[in-house]
XYZ file of C-alpha atoms in Angstrom:
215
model
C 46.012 42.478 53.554
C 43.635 39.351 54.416
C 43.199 36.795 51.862
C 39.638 36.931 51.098
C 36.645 36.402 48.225
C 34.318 39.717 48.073
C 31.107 39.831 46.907
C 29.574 43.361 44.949
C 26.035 44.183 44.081
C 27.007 44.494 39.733
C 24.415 47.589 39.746
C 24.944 49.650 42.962
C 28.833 48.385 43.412
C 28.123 48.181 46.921
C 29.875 45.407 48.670
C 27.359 42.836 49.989
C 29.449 40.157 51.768
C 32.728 38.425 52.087
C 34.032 34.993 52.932
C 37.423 35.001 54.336
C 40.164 33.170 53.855
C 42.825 33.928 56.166
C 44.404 32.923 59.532
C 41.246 32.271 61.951
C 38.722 31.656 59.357
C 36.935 28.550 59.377
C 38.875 27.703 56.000
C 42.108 28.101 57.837
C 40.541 25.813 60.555
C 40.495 23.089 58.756
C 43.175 23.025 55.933
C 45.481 26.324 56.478
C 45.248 29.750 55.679
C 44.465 30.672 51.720
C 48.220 32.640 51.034
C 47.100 33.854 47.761
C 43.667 33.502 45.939
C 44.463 34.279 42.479
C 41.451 32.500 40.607
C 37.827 32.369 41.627
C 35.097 31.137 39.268
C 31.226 29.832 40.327
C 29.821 26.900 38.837
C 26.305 25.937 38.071
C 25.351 24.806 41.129
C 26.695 28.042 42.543
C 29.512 26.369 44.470
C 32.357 28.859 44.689
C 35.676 27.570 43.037
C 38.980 29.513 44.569
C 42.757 28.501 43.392
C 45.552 29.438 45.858
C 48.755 30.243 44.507
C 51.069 30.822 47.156
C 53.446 33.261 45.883
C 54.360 34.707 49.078
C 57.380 33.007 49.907
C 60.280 35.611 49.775
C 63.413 33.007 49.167
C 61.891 30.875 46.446
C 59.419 30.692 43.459
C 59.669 26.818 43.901
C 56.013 24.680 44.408
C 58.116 22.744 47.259
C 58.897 26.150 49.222
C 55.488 27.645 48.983
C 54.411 28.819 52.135
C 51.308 26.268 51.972
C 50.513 23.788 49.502
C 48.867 24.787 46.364
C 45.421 23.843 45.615
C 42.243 24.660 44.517
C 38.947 24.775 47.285
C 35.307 24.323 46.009
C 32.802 25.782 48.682
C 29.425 24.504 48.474
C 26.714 26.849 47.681
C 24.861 26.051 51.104
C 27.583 26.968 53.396
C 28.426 30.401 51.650
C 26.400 32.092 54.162
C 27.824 30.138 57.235
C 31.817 31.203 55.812
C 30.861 34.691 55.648
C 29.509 34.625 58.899
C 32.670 32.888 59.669
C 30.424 29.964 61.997
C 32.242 27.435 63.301
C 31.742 24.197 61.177
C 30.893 26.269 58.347
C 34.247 24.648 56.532
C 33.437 21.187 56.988
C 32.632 20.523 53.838
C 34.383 22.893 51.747
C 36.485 20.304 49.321
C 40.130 20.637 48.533
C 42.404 19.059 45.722
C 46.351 19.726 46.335
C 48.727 20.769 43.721
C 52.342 19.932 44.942
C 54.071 20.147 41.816
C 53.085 23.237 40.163
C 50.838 26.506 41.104
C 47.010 27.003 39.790
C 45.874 29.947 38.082
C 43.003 31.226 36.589
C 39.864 28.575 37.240
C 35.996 28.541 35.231
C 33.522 26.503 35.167
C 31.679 24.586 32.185
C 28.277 26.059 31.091
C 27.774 23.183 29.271
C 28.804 20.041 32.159
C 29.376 21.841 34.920
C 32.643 20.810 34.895
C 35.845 23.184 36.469
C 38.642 23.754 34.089
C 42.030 25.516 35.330
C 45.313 26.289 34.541
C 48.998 26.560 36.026
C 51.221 29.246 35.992
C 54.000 28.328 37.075
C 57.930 27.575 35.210
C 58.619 24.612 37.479
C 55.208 23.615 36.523
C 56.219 19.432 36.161
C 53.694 20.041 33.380
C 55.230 22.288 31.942
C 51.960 24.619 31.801
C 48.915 22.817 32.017
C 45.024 22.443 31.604
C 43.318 20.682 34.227
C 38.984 19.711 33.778
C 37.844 18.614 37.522
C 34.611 16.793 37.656
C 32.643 15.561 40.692
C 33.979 12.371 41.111
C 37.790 13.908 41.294
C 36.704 16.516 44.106
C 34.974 13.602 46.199
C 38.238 11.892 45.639
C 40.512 14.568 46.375
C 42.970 13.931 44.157
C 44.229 15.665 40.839
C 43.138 14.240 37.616
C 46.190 13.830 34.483
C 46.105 17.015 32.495
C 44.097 17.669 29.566
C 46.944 19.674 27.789
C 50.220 19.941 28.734
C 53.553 22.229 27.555
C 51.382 24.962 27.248
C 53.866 27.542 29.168
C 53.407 29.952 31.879
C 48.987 29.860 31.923
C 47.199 32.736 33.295
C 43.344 33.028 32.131
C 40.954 30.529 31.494
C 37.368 30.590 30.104
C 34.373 27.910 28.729
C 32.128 29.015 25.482
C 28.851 27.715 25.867
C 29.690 24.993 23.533
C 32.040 24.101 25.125
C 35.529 25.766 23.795
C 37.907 25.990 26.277
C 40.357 29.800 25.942
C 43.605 30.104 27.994
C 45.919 32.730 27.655
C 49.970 32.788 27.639
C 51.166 36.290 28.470
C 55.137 35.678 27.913
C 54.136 34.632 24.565
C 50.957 36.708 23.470
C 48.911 33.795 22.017
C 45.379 32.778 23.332
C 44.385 29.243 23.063
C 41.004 27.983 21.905
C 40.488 24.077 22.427
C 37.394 23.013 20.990
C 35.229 20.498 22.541
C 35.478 18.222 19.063
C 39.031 18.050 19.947
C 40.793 20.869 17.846
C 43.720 22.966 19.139
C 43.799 27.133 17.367
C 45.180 30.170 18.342
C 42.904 33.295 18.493
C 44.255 36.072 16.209
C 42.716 39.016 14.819
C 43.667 39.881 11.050
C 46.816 37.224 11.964
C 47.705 39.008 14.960
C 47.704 38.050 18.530
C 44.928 40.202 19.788
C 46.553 42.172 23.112
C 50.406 41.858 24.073
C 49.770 40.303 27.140
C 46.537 38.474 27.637
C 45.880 37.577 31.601
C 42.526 36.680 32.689
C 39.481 35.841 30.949
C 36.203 36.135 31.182
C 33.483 34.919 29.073
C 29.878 36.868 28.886
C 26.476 36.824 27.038
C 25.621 40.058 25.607
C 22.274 40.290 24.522
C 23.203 42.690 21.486
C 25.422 39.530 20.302
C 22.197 37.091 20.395
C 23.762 35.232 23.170
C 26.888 34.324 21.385
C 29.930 34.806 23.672
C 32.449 37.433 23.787
């Protein structure tokens, strides 16, 4: 199937648009084709974050064997339109930070800084499973900041409380992370238990019966 980001209208669940990401897209054009988008995440600015996590390769799970190089693409906003229309030029400024030595996962984006947090999943991960917080200067620059966390294990999910606590979830071991912007490290248990078996993604939302606290 073709690697690709789909939009829905949330009332109607009719699809409204698409940006692809596979061989012939203007992506593809100008870095390679996306093998497998496995986090996607918008930021304030409503510049679409996508992590590409090239599983693909049928001989090895290794980074080094991938099929293309992992990374993580940030799309601006004002080209969205262009990529789903799939115009030529429409890529040009789509940014791109590699990730040689280990495989993003789950990505989200900073209510409070507009900052983009991810994770790696990943057991060659030379981070041993890591937390990475990309700001603007590191995607003009292209390059991949030093962790935030590291030793984490295989990462999967990833999500930002308004103030600013960051959740990521382990599924091998059950736990779910919380690191709080004043620097503290808990797990999130209910009644001393690890809430599901296998947490994955994560999502955080703003119920209005909850006051705006997030859930």
């Amino acid at each position: 199937s073709e690697a690709q980001v789909l939009a829905f209208d949330a009332v109607t669940g009719r699809r409204v648009g698409r940006v692809s990401l596979a061989a012939g897209s203007p992506i593809a054009g100008r870095f390679n084709p996306i093998d497998m988008p496995n986090g996607v995440a918008f930021d304030a600015a409503g510049n679409l974050i996508v992590t590409d996590i090239p599983n693909s390769n049928p001989v090895s799970d290794h980074p080094h064997d991938a099929p293309v190089t992992p990374a993580v693409y940030r799309l601006p906003y004002a080209d969205l339109d262009g990529l789903a229309a799939d115009e030529p030029g429409s890529a040009d400024r789509v940014q791109r930070i590699v990730m040689p030595t280990t495989m993003p996962n789950g990505v989200a984006c900073s209510p409070v800084d507009g900052s983009c947090w991810l994770v790696t999943c990943c057991p060659h991960c030379a981070f041993g499973g890591a937390v990475f917080r990309l700001t603007d200067v590191d995607w003009e620059r292209g390059t991949l900041p030093a962790p935030t966390h590291v030793d984490l294990g295989m990462l999967d999910g990833i999500g930002v409380t308004r103030r600013g606590t960051v959740l990521v979830s382990t599924p091998l071991t059950g736990d779910i992370h919380a690191f709080s912007a004043d620097g503290r490290h808990q797990l999130l248990d209910v009644s001393g238990e690890t809430p599901v078996a296998m947490p994955a993604d994560i999502n955080v939302v703003y119920p209005p019966f909850l006051g705006g606290e997030p859930a």
